[in-house]
PDB file of C-alpha atoms in Angstrom:
ATOM      1  CA  MET V 232       0.000   0.000   0.000  1.00  0.00           C
ATOM      2  CA  ARG V 233       1.378   3.407  -0.959  1.00  0.00           C
ATOM      3  CA  ALA V 234       1.597   6.328   1.420  1.00  0.00           C
ATOM      4  CA  THR V 235      -0.906   9.122   0.949  1.00  0.00           C
ATOM      5  CA  SER V 236      -0.684  12.808   1.731  1.00  0.00           C
ATOM      6  CA  GLU V 237      -4.446  12.794   2.313  1.00  0.00           C
ATOM      7  CA  ILE V 238      -4.543  10.357   5.192  1.00  0.00           C
ATOM      8  CA  GLU V 239      -7.174  12.386   7.063  1.00  0.00           C
ATOM      9  CA  TYR V 240      -9.467  12.059   4.041  1.00  0.00           C
ATOM     10  CA  ALA V 241      -8.918   8.291   4.051  1.00  0.00           C
ATOM     11  CA  TYR V 242      -9.692   8.151   7.783  1.00  0.00           C
ATOM     12  CA  ALA V 243     -12.868  10.184   7.285  1.00  0.00           C
ATOM     13  CA  GLN V 244     -14.064   7.821   4.551  1.00  0.00           C
ATOM     14  CA  ALA V 245     -13.547   4.709   6.702  1.00  0.00           C
ATOM     15  CA  ASP V 246     -16.206   3.336   9.010  1.00  0.00           C
ATOM     16  CA  ALA V 247     -13.716   1.364  11.082  1.00  0.00           C
ATOM     17  CA  LEU V 248     -10.226  -0.104  10.989  1.00  0.00           C
ATOM     18  CA  LEU V 249      -9.330  -3.779  11.030  1.00  0.00           C
ATOM     19  CA  LEU V 250      -5.760  -4.431  12.169  1.00  0.00           C
ATOM     20  CA  SER V 251      -5.013  -7.719  10.514  1.00  0.00           C
ATOM     21  CA  PHE V 252      -1.282  -7.720  11.238  1.00  0.00           C
ATOM     22  CA  ARG V 253       0.397  -9.148  14.300  1.00  0.00           C
ATOM     23  CA  LEU V 254       3.764  -7.495  14.749  1.00  0.00           C
ATOM     24  CA  ASN V 255       3.191  -3.757  15.215  1.00  0.00           C
ATOM     25  CA  PRO V 256       3.220  -2.955  18.935  1.00  0.00           C
ATOM     26  CA  LEU V 257       1.211   0.277  18.765  1.00  0.00           C
ATOM     27  CA  PRO V 258       0.291   1.294  15.215  1.00  0.00           C
ATOM     28  CA  ASN V 259      -0.241   5.012  14.647  1.00  0.00           C
ATOM     29  CA  VAL V 260      -3.039   4.329  12.186  1.00  0.00           C
ATOM     30  CA  ALA V 261      -5.030   2.673  14.988  1.00  0.00           C
ATOM     31  CA  ILE V 262      -4.359   5.527  17.396  1.00  0.00           C
ATOM     32  CA  ASP V 263      -5.415   8.045  14.735  1.00  0.00           C
ATOM     33  CA  MET V 264      -8.651   6.193  14.045  1.00  0.00           C
ATOM     34  CA  LEU V 265      -9.487   5.891  17.728  1.00  0.00           C
ATOM     35  CA  LEU V 266      -8.843   9.607  18.258  1.00  0.00           C
ATOM     36  CA  ILE V 267     -11.320  10.557  15.544  1.00  0.00           C
ATOM     37  CA  GLY V 268     -13.962   8.244  16.951  1.00  0.00           C
ATOM     38  CA  LYS V 269     -13.743   5.279  14.614  1.00  0.00           C
ATOM     39  CA  PRO V 270     -13.788   1.738  16.016  1.00  0.00           C
ATOM     40  CA  VAL V 271     -10.655  -0.353  15.671  1.00  0.00           C
ATOM     41  CA  PHE V 272     -10.805  -4.134  15.450  1.00  0.00           C
ATOM     42  CA  CYS V 273      -7.875  -6.457  16.106  1.00  0.00           C
ATOM     43  CA  PHE V 274      -6.991  -9.918  17.316  1.00  0.00           C
ATOM     44  CA  ALA V 275      -6.135 -10.536  20.958  1.00  0.00           C
ATOM     45  CA  ARG V 276      -2.412 -10.917  21.750  1.00  0.00           C
ATOM     46  CA  THR V 277      -1.318  -9.238  18.521  1.00  0.00           C
ATOM     47  CA  THR V 278      -0.738  -5.517  19.035  1.00  0.00           C
ATOM     48  CA  GLY V 279      -0.742  -3.057  21.901  1.00  0.00           C
ATOM     49  CA  ILE V 280      -4.121  -1.932  20.634  1.00  0.00           C
ATOM     50  CA  ALA V 281      -5.609  -5.209  21.878  1.00  0.00           C
ATOM     51  CA  GLY V 282      -4.536  -4.268  25.403  1.00  0.00           C
ATOM     52  CA  PHE V 283      -5.807  -0.731  24.910  1.00  0.00           C
ATOM     53  CA  LEU V 284      -9.225  -2.036  23.830  1.00  0.00           C
ATOM     54  CA  ARG V 285      -9.321  -4.268  26.897  1.00  0.00           C
ATOM     55  CA  GLU V 286      -8.393  -1.364  29.219  1.00  0.00           C
ATOM     56  CA  ALA V 287     -10.984   0.851  27.512  1.00  0.00           C
ATOM     57  CA  GLY V 288     -13.648  -1.772  28.181  1.00  0.00           C
ATOM     58  CA  ILE V 289     -14.483  -2.358  24.524  1.00  0.00           C
ATOM     59  CA  ALA V 290     -12.463  -5.487  23.730  1.00  0.00           C
ATOM     60  CA  GLU V 291     -15.577  -7.655  23.846  1.00  0.00           C
ATOM     61  CA  HIS V 292     -16.838  -5.682  20.836  1.00  0.00           C
ATOM     62  CA  CYS V 293     -13.563  -5.147  18.970  1.00  0.00           C
ATOM     63  CA  ALA V 294     -10.975  -7.812  19.817  1.00  0.00           C
ATOM     64  CA  ALA V 295     -11.418 -11.340  18.515  1.00  0.00           C
ATOM     65  CA  GLN V 296      -9.546 -14.338  19.834  1.00  0.00           C
ATOM     66  CA  TYR V 297      -6.053 -14.778  18.404  1.00  0.00           C
ATOM     67  CA  LEU V 298      -6.370 -15.113  14.604  1.00  0.00           C
ATOM     68  CA  ASP V 299     -10.025 -16.232  14.798  1.00  0.00           C
ATOM     69  CA  ALA V 300     -11.288 -14.717  11.542  1.00  0.00           C
ATOM     70  CA  THR V 301     -14.803 -16.089  12.057  1.00  0.00           C
ATOM     71  CA  GLU V 302     -15.133 -14.361  15.412  1.00  0.00           C
ATOM     72  CA  MET V 303     -13.654 -11.182  13.940  1.00  0.00           C
ATOM     73  CA  ALA V 304     -16.212 -11.165  11.133  1.00  0.00           C
ATOM     74  CA  ALA V 305     -19.003 -11.649  13.674  1.00  0.00           C
ATOM     75  CA  LYS V 306     -17.771  -8.714  15.791  1.00  0.00           C
ATOM     76  CA  ILE V 307     -17.541  -6.414  12.788  1.00  0.00           C
ATOM     77  CA  ARG V 308     -20.960  -7.452  11.543  1.00  0.00           C
ATOM     78  CA  CYS V 309     -22.538  -7.052  14.980  1.00  0.00           C
ATOM     79  CA  LEU V 310     -21.356  -3.446  15.271  1.00  0.00           C
ATOM     80  CA  SER V 311     -22.099  -2.576  11.661  1.00  0.00           C
ATOM     81  CA  ASP V 312     -25.671  -3.880  11.974  1.00  0.00           C
ATOM     82  CA  ASP V 313     -26.554  -1.796  15.029  1.00  0.00           C
ATOM     83  CA  PRO V 314     -25.650   1.906  15.207  1.00  0.00           C
ATOM     84  CA  ALA V 315     -26.223   2.227  18.977  1.00  0.00           C
ATOM     85  CA  PRO V 316     -23.416  -0.077  20.150  1.00  0.00           C
ATOM     86  CA  LEU V 317     -21.241   1.191  17.294  1.00  0.00           C
ATOM     87  CA  ALA V 318     -21.616   4.771  18.570  1.00  0.00           C
ATOM     88  CA  THR V 319     -20.955   3.678  22.162  1.00  0.00           C
ATOM     89  CA  VAL V 320     -17.802   1.786  21.196  1.00  0.00           C
ATOM     90  CA  ALA V 321     -16.571   4.654  19.026  1.00  0.00           C
ATOM     91  CA  GLU V 322     -17.211   7.243  21.767  1.00  0.00           C
ATOM     92  CA  ARG V 323     -15.586   5.111  24.473  1.00  0.00           C
ATOM     93  CA  GLY V 324     -12.555   4.392  22.285  1.00  0.00           C
ATOM     94  CA  ALA V 325     -12.136   8.082  21.443  1.00  0.00           C
ATOM     95  CA  ALA V 326     -12.479   9.213  25.061  1.00  0.00           C
ATOM     96  CA  VAL V 327      -9.929   6.747  26.379  1.00  0.00           C
ATOM     97  CA  ALA V 328      -7.607   7.411  23.425  1.00  0.00           C
ATOM     98  CA  ARG V 329      -7.660  11.152  24.169  1.00  0.00           C
ATOM     99  CA  GLN V 330      -6.537  10.357  27.716  1.00  0.00           C
ATOM    100  CA  SER V 331      -3.994   7.697  26.772  1.00  0.00           C
ATOM    101  CA  PHE V 332      -2.469   9.261  23.674  1.00  0.00           C
ATOM    102  CA  ASN V 333      -2.396  12.891  24.732  1.00  0.00           C
ATOM    103  CA  ALA V 334       0.749  14.484  23.263  1.00  0.00           C
ATOM    104  CA  ALA V 335       0.866  17.328  25.789  1.00  0.00           C
ATOM    105  CA  ARG V 336       0.566  14.910  28.709  1.00  0.00           C
ATOM    106  CA  TYR V 337       3.205  12.691  27.113  1.00  0.00           C
ATOM    107  CA  ALA V 338       5.610  15.650  26.847  1.00  0.00           C
ATOM    108  CA  GLU V 339       4.897  16.596  30.471  1.00  0.00           C
ATOM    109  CA  ARG V 340       5.637  13.032  31.553  1.00  0.00           C
ATOM    110  CA  LEU V 341       8.939  13.062  29.653  1.00  0.00           C
ATOM    111  CA  ASP V 342       9.835  16.289  31.453  1.00  0.00           C
ATOM    112  CA  GLU V 343       8.963  14.686  34.801  1.00  0.00           C
ATOM    113  CA  ILE V 344      11.171  11.700  34.031  1.00  0.00           C
ATOM    114  CA  ALA V 345      14.058  13.911  32.945  1.00  0.00           C
ATOM    115  CA  ILE V 346      13.752  16.105  36.036  1.00  0.00           C
ATOM    116  CA  SER V 347      13.589  13.079  38.315  1.00  0.00           C
ATOM    117  CA  HIS V 348      16.865  11.828  36.815  1.00  0.00           C
ATOM    118  CA  LEU V 349      18.671  15.146  37.138  1.00  0.00           C
ATOM    119  CA  PRO V 350      19.907  14.472  40.703  1.00  0.00           C
ATOM    120  CA  LYS V 351      21.202  11.068  39.563  1.00  0.00           C
ATOM    121  CA  HIS V 352      22.961  12.705  36.622  1.00  0.00           C
ATOM    122  CA  ARG V 353      24.560  15.289  38.925  1.00  0.00           C
ATOM    123  CA  GLN V 354      25.599  12.572  41.357  1.00  0.00           C
ATOM    124  CA  MET V 355      27.128  10.570  38.505  1.00  0.00           C
ATOM    125  CA  ALA V 356      29.133  13.609  37.349  1.00  0.00           C
ATOM    126  CA  HIS V 357      30.287  14.216  40.923  1.00  0.00           C
ATOM    127  CA  ASP V 358      31.310  10.568  41.395  1.00  0.00           C
ATOM    128  CA  ILE V 359      33.218  10.485  38.097  1.00  0.00           C
ATOM    129  CA  ALA V 360      35.109  13.654  38.990  1.00  0.00           C
ATOM    130  CA  TYR V 361      35.866  12.322  42.474  1.00  0.00           C
ATOM    131  CA  ILE V 362      37.278   9.052  41.143  1.00  0.00           C
ATOM    132  CA  GLN V 363      39.309  10.840  38.465  1.00  0.00           C
ATOM    133  CA  GLU V 364      40.787  13.234  41.020  1.00  0.00           C
ATOM    134  CA  SER V 365      41.681  10.401  43.371  1.00  0.00           C
ATOM    135  CA  VAL V 366      44.065   8.891  40.778  1.00  0.00           C
ATOM    136  CA  ALA V 367      43.299   5.556  42.393  1.00  0.00           C
ATOM    137  CA  LEU V 368      41.458   4.132  39.394  1.00  0.00           C
ATOM    138  CA  ARG V 369      42.778   0.829  38.084  1.00  0.00           C
ATOM    139  CA  ARG V 370      40.966   0.339  34.776  1.00  0.00           C
ATOM    140  CA  ALA V 371      41.811  -3.355  34.587  1.00  0.00           C
ATOM    141  CA  PHE V 372      40.083  -3.860  37.929  1.00  0.00           C
ATOM    142  CA  CYS V 373      36.845  -2.037  37.164  1.00  0.00           C
ATOM    143  CA  ALA V 374      36.294  -2.941  33.516  1.00  0.00           C
ATOM    144  CA  PRO V 375      36.563  -6.089  31.439  1.00  0.00           C
ATOM    145  CA  ILE V 376      39.443  -6.017  28.963  1.00  0.00           C
ATOM    146  CA  ARG V 377      37.091  -5.441  26.038  1.00  0.00           C
ATOM    147  CA  GLU V 378      35.768  -2.274  27.722  1.00  0.00           C
ATOM    148  CA  THR V 379      39.070  -0.538  28.452  1.00  0.00           C
ATOM    149  CA  ASP V 380      39.324   0.975  24.970  1.00  0.00           C
ATOM    150  CA  GLY V 381      37.333   4.129  25.768  1.00  0.00           C
ATOM    151  CA  THR V 382      38.278   7.154  27.792  1.00  0.00           C
ATOM    152  CA  GLU V 383      38.868   7.002  31.504  1.00  0.00           C
ATOM    153  CA  GLU V 384      35.567   8.839  32.042  1.00  0.00           C
ATOM    154  CA  GLU V 385      33.677   6.239  29.968  1.00  0.00           C
ATOM    155  CA  THR V 386      35.273   3.418  31.961  1.00  0.00           C
ATOM    156  CA  ILE V 387      34.342   5.054  35.259  1.00  0.00           C
ATOM    157  CA  ARG V 388      30.784   5.735  34.044  1.00  0.00           C
ATOM    158  CA  ARG V 389      30.283   2.101  32.989  1.00  0.00           C
ATOM    159  CA  TYR V 390      31.703   0.923  36.300  1.00  0.00           C
ATOM    160  CA  LEU V 391      29.428   3.193  38.320  1.00  0.00           C
ATOM    161  CA  GLU V 392      26.350   2.333  36.227  1.00  0.00           C
ATOM    162  CA  SER V 393      26.972  -1.391  36.546  1.00  0.00           C
ATOM    163  CA  ASN V 394      27.280  -1.045  40.313  1.00  0.00           C
ATOM    164  CA  ARG V 395      24.181   1.141  40.512  1.00  0.00           C
ATOM    165  CA  ILE V 396      22.039  -1.501  38.803  1.00  0.00           C
ATOM    166  CA  GLY V 397      23.674  -4.403  40.606  1.00  0.00           C
ATOM    167  CA  HIS V 398      25.870  -6.075  38.007  1.00  0.00           C
TER     168      HIS V 398
END
């Protein structure tokens, strides 16, 4: 399938999306469809969207058992035959998608993570400087032979990181 510069037009023309593939963890096309209030169908245990549908409380309508095409066809037909549950599923999917896939909230969360790691980063810089100033570093002791190629600072950083995470 070729890319299109008019993807929003394609989304608007669709009634729903069927994710028939198994290896995309969180496909943007599914997120886009959910955000504009279109139902997304997929197979259980295939993509992250299956988990999203379960968390949103709409998996019973939109997620068929793993690769069960007969069940998938029945789910699609059931929603396409009755506009009331279709509207409910679409509204619920869109509401939860707006909460889950909110770009501003995502950026805020990245900032929170970065800020929470700042003290660790400062401590790491302090520890590296302290070890370098001590002139007591024996690279062969703190790094495997294959890891002594880099700078002294890189060796110290790897040593400190491996101790911090318990290696």
